[in-house]
Tab-separated table of C-alpha atoms and ligand atoms in Angstrom:
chain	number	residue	atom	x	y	z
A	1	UNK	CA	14.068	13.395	20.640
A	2	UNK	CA	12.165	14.762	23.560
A	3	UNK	CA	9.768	13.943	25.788
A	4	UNK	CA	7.474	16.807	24.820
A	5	UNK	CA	7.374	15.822	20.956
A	6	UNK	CA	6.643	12.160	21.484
A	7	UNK	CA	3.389	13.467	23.321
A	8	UNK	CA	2.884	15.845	20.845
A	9	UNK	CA	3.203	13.303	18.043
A	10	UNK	CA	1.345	10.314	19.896
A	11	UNK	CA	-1.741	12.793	20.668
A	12	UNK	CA	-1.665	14.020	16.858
A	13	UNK	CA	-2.269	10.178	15.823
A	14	UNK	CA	-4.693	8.943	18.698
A	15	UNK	CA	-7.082	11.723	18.028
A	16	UNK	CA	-6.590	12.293	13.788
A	17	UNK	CA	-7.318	8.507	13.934
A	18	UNK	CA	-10.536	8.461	16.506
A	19	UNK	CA	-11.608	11.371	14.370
A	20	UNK	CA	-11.606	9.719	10.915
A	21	UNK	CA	-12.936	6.520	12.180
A	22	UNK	CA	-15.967	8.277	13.673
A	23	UNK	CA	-16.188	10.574	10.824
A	24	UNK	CA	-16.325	7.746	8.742
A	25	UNK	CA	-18.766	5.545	10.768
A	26	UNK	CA	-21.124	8.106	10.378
A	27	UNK	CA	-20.573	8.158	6.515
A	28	UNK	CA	-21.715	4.448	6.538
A	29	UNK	CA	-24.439	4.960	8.829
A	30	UNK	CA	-26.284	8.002	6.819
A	31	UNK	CA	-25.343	6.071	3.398
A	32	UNK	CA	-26.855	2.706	4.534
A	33	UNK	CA	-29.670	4.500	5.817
A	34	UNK	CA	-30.226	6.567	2.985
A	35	UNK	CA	-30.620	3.270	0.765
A	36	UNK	CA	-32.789	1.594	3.215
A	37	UNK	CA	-35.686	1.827	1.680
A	38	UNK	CA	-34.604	-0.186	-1.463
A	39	UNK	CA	-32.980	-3.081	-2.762
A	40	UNK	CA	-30.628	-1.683	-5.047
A	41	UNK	CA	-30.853	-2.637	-8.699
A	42	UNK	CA	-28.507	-5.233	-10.008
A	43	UNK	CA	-30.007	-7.044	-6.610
A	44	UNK	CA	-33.792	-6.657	-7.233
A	45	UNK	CA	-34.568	-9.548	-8.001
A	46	UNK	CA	-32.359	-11.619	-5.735
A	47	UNK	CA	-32.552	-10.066	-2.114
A	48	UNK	CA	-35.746	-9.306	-0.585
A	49	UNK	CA	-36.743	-6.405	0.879
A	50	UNK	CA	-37.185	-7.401	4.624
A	51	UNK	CA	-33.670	-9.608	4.364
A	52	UNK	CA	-31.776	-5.545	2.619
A	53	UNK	CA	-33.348	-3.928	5.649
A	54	UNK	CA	-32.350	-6.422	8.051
A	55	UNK	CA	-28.555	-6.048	6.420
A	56	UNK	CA	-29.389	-2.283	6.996
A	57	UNK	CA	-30.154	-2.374	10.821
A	58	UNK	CA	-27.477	-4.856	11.394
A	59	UNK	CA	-24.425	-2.721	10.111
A	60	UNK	CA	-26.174	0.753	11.266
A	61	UNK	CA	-26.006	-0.815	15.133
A	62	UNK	CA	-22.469	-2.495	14.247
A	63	UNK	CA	-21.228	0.578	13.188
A	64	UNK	CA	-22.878	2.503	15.551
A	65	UNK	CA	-21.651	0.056	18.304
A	66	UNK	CA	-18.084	0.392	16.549
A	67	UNK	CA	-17.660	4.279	17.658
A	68	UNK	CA	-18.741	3.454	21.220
A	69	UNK	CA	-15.900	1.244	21.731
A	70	UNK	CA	-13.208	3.068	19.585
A	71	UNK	CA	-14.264	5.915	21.722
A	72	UNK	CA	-14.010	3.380	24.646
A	73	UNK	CA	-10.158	2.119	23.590
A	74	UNK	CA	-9.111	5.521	23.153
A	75	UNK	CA	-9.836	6.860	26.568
A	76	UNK	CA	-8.264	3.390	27.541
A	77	UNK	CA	-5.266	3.868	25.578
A	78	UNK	CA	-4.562	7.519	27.238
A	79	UNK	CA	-5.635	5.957	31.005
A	80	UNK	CA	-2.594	3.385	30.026
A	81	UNK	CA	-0.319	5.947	29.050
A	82	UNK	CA	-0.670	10.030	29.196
A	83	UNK	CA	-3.043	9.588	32.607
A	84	UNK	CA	-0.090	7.363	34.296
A	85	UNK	CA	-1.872	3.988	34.414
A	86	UNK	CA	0.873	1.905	33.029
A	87	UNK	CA	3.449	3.995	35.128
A	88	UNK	CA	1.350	2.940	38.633
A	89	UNK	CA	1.043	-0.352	37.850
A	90	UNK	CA	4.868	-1.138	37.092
A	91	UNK	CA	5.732	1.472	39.490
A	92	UNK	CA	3.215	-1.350	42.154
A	93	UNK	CA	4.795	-4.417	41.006
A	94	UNK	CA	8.606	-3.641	40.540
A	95	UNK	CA	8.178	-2.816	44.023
A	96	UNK	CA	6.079	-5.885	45.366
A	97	UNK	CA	7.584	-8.811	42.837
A	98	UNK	CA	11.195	-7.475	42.324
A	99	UNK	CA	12.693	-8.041	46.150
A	100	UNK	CA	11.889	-11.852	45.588
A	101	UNK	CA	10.624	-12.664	42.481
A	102	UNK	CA	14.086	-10.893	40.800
A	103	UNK	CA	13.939	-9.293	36.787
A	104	UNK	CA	12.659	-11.828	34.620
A	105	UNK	CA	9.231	-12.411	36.630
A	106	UNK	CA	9.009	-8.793	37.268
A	107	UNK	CA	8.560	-8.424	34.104
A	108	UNK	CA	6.615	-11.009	33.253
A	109	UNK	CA	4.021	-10.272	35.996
A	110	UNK	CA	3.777	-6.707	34.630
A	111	UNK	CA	2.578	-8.232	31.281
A	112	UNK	CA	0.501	-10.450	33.059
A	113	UNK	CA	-1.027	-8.427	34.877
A	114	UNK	CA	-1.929	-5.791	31.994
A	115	UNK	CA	-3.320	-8.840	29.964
A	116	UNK	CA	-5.208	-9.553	32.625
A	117	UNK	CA	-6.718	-5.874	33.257
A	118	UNK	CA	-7.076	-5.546	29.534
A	119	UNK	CA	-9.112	-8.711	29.120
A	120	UNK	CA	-11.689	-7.607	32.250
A	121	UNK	CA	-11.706	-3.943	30.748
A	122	UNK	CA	-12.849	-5.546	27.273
A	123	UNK	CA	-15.217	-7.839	28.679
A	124	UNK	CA	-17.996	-6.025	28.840
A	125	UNK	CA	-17.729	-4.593	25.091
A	126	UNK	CA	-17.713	-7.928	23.907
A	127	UNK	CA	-20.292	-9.439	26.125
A	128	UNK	CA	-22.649	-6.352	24.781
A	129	UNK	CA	-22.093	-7.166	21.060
A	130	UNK	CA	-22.377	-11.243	21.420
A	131	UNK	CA	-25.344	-10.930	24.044
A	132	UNK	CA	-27.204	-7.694	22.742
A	133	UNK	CA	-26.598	-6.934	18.826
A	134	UNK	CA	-25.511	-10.541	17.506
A	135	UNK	CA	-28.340	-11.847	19.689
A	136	UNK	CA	-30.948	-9.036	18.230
A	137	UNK	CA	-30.300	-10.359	14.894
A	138	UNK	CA	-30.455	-13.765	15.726
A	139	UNK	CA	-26.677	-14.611	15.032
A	140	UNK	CA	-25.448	-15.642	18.439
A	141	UNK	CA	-25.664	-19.260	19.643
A	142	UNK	CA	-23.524	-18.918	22.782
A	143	UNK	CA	-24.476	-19.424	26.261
A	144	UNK	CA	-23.399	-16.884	29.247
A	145	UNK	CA	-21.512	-20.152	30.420
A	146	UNK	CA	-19.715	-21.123	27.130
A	147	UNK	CA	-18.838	-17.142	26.596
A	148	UNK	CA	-17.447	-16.858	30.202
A	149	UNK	CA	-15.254	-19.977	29.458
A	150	UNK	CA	-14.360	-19.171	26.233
A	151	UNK	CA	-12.921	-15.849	27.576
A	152	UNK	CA	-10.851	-18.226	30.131
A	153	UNK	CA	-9.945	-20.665	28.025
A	154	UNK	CA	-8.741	-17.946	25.311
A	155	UNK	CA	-6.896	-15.928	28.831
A	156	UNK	CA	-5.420	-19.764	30.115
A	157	UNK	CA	-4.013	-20.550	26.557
A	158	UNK	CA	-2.359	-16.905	26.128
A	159	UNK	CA	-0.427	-17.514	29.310
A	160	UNK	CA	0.612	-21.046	28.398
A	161	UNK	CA	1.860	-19.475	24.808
A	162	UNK	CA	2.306	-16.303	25.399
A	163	UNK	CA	4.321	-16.178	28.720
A	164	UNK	CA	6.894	-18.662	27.297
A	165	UNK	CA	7.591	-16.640	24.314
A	166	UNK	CA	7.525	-13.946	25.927
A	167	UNK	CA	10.270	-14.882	28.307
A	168	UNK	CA	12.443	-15.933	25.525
A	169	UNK	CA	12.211	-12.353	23.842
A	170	UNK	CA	13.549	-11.062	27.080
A	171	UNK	CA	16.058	-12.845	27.816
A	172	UNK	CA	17.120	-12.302	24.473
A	173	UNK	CA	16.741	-8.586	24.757
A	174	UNK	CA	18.776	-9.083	27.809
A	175	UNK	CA	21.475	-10.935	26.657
A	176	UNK	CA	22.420	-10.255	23.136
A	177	UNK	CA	23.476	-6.985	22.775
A	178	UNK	CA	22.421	-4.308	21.240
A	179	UNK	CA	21.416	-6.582	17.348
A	180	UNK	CA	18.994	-8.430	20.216
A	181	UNK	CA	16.211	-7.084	17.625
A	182	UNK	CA	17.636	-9.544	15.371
A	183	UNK	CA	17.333	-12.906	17.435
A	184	UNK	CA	13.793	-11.272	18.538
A	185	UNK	CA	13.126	-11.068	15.054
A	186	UNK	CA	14.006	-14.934	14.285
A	187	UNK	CA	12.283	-15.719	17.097
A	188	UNK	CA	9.211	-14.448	16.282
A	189	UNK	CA	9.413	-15.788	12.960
A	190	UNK	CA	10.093	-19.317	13.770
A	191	UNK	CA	7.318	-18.592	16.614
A	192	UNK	CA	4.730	-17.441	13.802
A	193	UNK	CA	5.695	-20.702	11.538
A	194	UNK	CA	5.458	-22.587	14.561
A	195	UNK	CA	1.854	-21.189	15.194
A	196	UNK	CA	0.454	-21.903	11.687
A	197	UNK	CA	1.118	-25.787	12.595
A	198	UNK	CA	0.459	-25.991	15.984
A	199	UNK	CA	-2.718	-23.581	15.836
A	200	UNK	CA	-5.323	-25.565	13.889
A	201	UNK	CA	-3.809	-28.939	15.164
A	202	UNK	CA	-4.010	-28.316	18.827
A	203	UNK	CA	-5.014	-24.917	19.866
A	204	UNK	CA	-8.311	-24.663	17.791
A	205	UNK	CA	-9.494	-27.901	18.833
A	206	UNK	CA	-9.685	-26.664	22.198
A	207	UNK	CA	-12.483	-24.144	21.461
A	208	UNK	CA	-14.365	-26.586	18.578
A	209	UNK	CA	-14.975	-30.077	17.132
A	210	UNK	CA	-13.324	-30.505	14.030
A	211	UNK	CA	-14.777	-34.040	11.958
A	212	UNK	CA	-13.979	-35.073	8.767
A	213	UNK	CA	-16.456	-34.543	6.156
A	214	UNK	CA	-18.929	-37.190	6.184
A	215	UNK	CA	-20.738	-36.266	2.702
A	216	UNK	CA	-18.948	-38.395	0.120
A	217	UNK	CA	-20.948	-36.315	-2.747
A	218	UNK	CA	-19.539	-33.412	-1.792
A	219	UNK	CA	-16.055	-34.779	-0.767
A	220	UNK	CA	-15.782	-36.217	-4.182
A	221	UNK	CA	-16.481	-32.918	-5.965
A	222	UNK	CA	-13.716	-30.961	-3.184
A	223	UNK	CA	-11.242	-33.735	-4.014
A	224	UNK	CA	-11.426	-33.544	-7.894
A	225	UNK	CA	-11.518	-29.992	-7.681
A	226	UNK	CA	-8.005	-30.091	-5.770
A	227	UNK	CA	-6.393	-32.480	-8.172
A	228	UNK	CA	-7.563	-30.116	-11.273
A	229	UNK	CA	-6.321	-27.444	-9.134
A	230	UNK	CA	-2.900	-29.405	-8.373
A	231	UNK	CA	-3.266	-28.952	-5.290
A	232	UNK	CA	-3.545	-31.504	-1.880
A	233	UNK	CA	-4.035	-31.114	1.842
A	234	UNK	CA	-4.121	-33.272	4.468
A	235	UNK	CA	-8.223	-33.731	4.990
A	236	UNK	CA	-11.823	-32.128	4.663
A	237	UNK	CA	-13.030	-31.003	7.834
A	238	UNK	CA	-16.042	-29.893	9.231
A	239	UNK	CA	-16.437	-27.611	12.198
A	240	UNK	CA	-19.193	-26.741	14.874
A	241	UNK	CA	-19.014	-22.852	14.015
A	242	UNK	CA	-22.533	-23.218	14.707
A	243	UNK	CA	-21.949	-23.722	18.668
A	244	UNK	CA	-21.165	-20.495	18.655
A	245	UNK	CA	-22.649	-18.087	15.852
A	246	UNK	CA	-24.555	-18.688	12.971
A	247	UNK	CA	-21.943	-16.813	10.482
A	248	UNK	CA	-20.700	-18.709	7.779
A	249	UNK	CA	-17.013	-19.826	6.665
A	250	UNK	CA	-14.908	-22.131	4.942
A	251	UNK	CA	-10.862	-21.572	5.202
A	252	UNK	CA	-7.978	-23.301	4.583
A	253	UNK	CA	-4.853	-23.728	7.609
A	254	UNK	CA	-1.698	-25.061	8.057
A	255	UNK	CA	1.469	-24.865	5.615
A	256	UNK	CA	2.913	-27.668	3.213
A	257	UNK	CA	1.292	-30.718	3.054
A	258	UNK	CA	-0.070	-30.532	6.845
A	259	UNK	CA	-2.930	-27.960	4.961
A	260	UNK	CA	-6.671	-28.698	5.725
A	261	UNK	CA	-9.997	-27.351	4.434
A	262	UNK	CA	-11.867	-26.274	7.150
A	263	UNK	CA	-16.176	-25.774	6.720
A	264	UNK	CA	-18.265	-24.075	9.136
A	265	UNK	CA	-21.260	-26.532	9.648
A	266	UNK	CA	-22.945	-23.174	9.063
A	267	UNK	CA	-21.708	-22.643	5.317
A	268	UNK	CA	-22.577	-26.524	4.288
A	269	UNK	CA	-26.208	-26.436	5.524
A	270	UNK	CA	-26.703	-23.354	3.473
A	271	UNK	CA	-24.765	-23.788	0.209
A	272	UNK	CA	-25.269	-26.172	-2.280
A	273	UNK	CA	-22.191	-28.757	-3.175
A	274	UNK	CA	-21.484	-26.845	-6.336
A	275	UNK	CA	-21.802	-23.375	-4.460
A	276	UNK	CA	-19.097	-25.213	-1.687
A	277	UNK	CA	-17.135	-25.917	-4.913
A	278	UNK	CA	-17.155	-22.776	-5.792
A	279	UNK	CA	-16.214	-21.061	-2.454
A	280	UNK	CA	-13.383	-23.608	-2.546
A	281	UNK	CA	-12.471	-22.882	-5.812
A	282	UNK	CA	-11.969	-19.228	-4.986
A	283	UNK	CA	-9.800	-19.949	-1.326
A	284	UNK	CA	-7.586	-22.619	-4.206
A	285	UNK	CA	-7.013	-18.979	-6.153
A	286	UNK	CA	-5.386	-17.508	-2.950
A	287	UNK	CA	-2.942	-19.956	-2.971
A	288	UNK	CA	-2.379	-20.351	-6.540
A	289	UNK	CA	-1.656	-16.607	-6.578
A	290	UNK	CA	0.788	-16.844	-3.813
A	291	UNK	CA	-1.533	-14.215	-2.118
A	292	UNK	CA	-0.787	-16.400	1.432
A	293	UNK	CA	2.994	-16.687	1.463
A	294	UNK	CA	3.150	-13.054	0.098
A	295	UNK	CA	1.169	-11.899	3.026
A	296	UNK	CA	3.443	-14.170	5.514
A	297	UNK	CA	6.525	-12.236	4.018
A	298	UNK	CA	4.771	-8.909	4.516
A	299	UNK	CA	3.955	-9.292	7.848
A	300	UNK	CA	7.907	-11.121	8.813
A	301	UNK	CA	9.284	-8.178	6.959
A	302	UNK	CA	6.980	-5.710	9.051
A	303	UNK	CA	8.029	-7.241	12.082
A	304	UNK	CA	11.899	-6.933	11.355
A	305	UNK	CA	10.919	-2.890	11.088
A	306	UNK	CA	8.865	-3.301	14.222
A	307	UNK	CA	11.881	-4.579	15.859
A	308	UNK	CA	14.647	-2.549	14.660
A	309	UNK	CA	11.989	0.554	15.574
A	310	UNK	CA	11.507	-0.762	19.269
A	311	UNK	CA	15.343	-1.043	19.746
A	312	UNK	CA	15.803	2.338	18.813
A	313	UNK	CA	12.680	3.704	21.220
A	314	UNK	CA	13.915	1.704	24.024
A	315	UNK	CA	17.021	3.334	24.422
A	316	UNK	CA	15.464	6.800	24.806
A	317	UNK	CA	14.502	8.021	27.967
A	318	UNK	CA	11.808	10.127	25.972
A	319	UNK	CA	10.116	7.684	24.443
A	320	UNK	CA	8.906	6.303	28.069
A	321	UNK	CA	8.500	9.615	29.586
A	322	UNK	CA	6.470	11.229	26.291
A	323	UNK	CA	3.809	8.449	26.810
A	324	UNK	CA	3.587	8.915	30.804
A	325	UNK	CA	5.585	6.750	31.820
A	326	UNK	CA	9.154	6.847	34.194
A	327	UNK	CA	11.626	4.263	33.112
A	328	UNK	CA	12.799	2.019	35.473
A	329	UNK	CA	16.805	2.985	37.007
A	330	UNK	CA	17.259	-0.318	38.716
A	331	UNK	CA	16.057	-2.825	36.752
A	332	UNK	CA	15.457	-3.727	33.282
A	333	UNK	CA	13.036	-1.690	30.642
A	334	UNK	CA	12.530	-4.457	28.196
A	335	UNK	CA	9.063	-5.490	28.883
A	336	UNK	CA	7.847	-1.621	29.543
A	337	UNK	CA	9.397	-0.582	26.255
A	338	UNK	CA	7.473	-3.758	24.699
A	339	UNK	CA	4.075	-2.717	25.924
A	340	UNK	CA	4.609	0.700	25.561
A	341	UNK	CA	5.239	0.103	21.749
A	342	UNK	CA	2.241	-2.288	21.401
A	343	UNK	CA	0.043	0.490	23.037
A	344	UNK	CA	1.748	3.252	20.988
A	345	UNK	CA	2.046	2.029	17.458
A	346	UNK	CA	-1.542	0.984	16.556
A	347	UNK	CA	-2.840	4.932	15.962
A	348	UNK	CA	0.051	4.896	13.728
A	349	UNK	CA	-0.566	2.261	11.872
A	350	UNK	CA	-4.072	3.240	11.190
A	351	UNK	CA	-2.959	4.964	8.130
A	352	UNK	CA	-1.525	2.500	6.345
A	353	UNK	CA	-4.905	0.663	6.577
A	354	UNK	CA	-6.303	1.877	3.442
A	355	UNK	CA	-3.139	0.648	1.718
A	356	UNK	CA	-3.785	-2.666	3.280
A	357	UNK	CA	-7.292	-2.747	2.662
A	358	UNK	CA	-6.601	-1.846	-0.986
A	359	UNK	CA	-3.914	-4.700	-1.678
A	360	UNK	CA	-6.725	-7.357	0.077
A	361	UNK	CA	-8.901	-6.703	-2.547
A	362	UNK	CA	-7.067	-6.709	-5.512
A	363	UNK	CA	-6.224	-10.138	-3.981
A	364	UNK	CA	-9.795	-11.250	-3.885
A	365	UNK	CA	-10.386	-10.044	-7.226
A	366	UNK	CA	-7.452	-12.606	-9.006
A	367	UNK	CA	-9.030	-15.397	-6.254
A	368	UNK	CA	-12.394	-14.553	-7.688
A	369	UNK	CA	-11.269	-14.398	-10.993
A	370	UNK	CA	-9.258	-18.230	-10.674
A	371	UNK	CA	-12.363	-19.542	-9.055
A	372	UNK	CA	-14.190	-18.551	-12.634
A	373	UNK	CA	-11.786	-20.455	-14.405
A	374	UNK	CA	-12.066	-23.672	-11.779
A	375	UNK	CA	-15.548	-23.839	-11.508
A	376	UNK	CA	-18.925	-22.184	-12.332
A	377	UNK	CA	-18.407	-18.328	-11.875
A	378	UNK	CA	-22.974	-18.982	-11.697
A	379	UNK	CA	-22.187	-20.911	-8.592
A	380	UNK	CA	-19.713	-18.373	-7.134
A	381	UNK	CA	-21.945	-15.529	-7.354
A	382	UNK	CA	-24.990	-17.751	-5.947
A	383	UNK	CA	-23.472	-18.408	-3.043
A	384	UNK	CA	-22.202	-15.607	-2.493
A	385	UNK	CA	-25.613	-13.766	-2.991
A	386	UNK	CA	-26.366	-16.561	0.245
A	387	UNK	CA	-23.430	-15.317	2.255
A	388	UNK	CA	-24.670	-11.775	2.191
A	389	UNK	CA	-27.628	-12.148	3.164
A	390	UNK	CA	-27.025	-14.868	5.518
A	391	UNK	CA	-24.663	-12.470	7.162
A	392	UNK	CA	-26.586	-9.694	6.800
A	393	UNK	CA	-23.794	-7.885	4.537
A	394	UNK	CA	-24.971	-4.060	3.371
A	395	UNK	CA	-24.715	-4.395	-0.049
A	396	UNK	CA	-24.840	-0.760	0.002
A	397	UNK	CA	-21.875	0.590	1.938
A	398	UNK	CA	-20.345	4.182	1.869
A	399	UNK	CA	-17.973	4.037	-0.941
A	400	UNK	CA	-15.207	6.196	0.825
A	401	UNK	CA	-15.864	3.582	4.210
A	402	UNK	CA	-15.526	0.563	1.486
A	403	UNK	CA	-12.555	1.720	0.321
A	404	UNK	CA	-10.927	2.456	3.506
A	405	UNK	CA	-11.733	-0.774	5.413
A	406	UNK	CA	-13.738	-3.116	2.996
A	407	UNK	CA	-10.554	-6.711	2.589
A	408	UNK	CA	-13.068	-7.530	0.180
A	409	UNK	CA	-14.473	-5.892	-2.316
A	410	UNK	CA	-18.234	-4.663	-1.768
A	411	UNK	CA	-21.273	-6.832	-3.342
A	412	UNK	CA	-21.938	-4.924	-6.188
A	413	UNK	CA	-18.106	-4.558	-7.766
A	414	UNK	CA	-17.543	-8.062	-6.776
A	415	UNK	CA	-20.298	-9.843	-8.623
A	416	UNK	CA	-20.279	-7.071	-11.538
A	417	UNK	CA	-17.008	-8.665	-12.386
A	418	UNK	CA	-18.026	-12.436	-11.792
A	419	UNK	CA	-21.005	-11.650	-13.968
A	420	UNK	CA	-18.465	-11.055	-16.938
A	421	UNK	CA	-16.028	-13.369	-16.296
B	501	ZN	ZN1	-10.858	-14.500	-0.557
């Protein structure tokens, strides 16, 4: 491998990707446009016409909005790499933390510190979608002051995880040999099994109140539901989604018996309790089907290819120097091959995206289609008629931009096949 052909090859995915993705933005935007005018049939007499053109504006300035900062990430992604800015910065800090701080908190600063720069260089993307298109539609609910301290909260709580792990998978990469992929590998997977406990016990509670479900109607119809279902979790909860945005949810977290059902305030004050049934009803089908341990495996076995992949890369001088960067001589690479990787696979993996996208939504299909047998499939399509428009959902994307992105399938295919269930 040379240095030359990882460029070559890096280049060839970064801009094949960025060009798709704007090619098909614009798809969407023209197609949604085009259908403006008009709700489309089988929703006539559902959806009004203001609430379709609302939908319309919405996803034309998302999308719009959406090649902005893919075009923004890209030039990003070649500052980090081709232009040299990951090379200055380690080249800065081996020299100023190394002397004292010796190899492990080199390294750890250097991911520190490009967390940090990566955070303030994203900042101002995601302050102009909460503050100037979620705001225009009338879906954000945040505060300058609960955004600024959600971004340090979500920064504070990355270091407190993140540094600790991430000092583990070094010294692991350090110290076990040239199988350290492997121990990485359980690592991470006991760290990821780890996460789906700790997460909605302790980490999302730091961001919003969770309190249990006060309506004993509705609490009555969840818990018979479950037990027809043969299924139990560990308590209803509501939570203040609406603190933030006024996007509606319901999900379920946690593994075993620790599992909760989780509402957005948001989804209960607009659903009815047999709609909430339903919704239920259809997140009960993604565990009947196994759809949620089936995507755990997916993603563990991914990871184990990740690994083995970023073993071989990081013993190749070419790998560093094809994306800009000079490999360190006297001290360890581990945490520049590590970044390097995380900044260099993504344009890859943008092509197996469709394939993703594709599996999702046969998934939602065999949910949809337990939910029918559970409860009312009337119910199910009502509310999700609600979540639509609440959300201001096209219901008229570009089929080709459906069918590359869409984890669910669009409006129209998914309530066709409710309608005959
Ligand atoms: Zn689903």
């Amino acid at each position: 491998m040379q240095a030359f052909h990882v460029s070559l090859a890096f280049c060839t995915a970064l801009l094949l990707s960025l060009a798709i993705k704007l090619w098909l933005a614009s798809r969407q935007m023209r197609h949604v446009h085009a259908h403006r005018a008009q709700v489309p049939a089988p929703f006539d007499a559902t959806i009004a016409l203001d609430a379709h053109q609302r939908a319309a504006d919405y996803t034309i300035a998302r999308t719009r909005f959406g090649m902005l900062s893919e075009s923004f990430s890209t030039a990003v992604l070649v500052g980090w790499t081709l232009l040299g800015g990951l090379d200055a910065l380690n080249i800065q800090l081996r020299n100023a933390v190394l002397p004292w701080g010796g190899e492990m908190v080199y390294q750890l600063a250097l991911f520190g510190a490009f967390g940090l720069i990566s955070a303030l260089l994203e900042m101002p993307m995601e302050w102009y979608k909460t503050f100037r298109i979620e705001q225009h539609f009338g879906f954000n609910r945040m505060s300058l002051g609960l955004f600024l301290g959600d971004q340090a909260k979500g920064l504070l709580v990355g270091g407190l995880v993140g540094l600790p792990l991430l000092a583990a998978v070094l010294w692991v990469m350090q110290a076990t040999g040239s199988f350290w992929w492997l121990w990485a590998w359980a690592l991470w997977t006991g760290f990821m099994l780890l996460m789906q406990v700790l997460y909605p016990t302790v980490i999302a509670p730091l961001f919003n109140r969770f309190t249990p479900l006060a309506d004993a109607e509705l609490a009555g119809r969840i818990q018979t539901l479950m037990q027809r279902c043969g299924f139990q979790a560990k308590g209803l909860f509501v939570m203040d989604g609406s603190r933030r945005s006024a996007h509606g949810n319901a999900y379920f977290a946690g593994m075993g018996r620790a599992k909760r059902v989780v509402f957005f305030d948001t989804l209960l004050e607009r659903l009815q309790p047999p709609e909430v049934e339903a919704v239920l009803a259809h997140e009960l089908g993604h565990f009947s089907h196994h759809h949620v341990r089936r995507r755990m495996a997916l993603v563990i076995g991914l990871s184990a290819l990740g690994l083995a992949l970023l073993a071989w890369c990081a013993g190749q001088t070419a790998f560093y120097q094809g994306l800009g960067v000079q490999p360190n001589v006297l001290a360890p690479n581990h945490a520049l091959a590590l970044l390097l990787f995380m900044l260099a696979t993504p344009p890859f993996l943008y092509f197996v995206g469709p394939l993703m996208a594709q599996l999702s939504r046969r998934d939602e299909f065999q949910a949809d289609a337990y939910a029918c047998r559970q409860a009312s499939p009337q119910q199910l399509s009502s509310a999700l008629l609600k979540l639509y428009e609440d959300n201001a959902s096209t219901l008229t994307p570009d089929p080709l931009y459906a069918r590359f992105y869409y984890s669910h399938p669009p409006a129209s295919e998914r309530l066709a096949a409710l309608a005959r269930a």
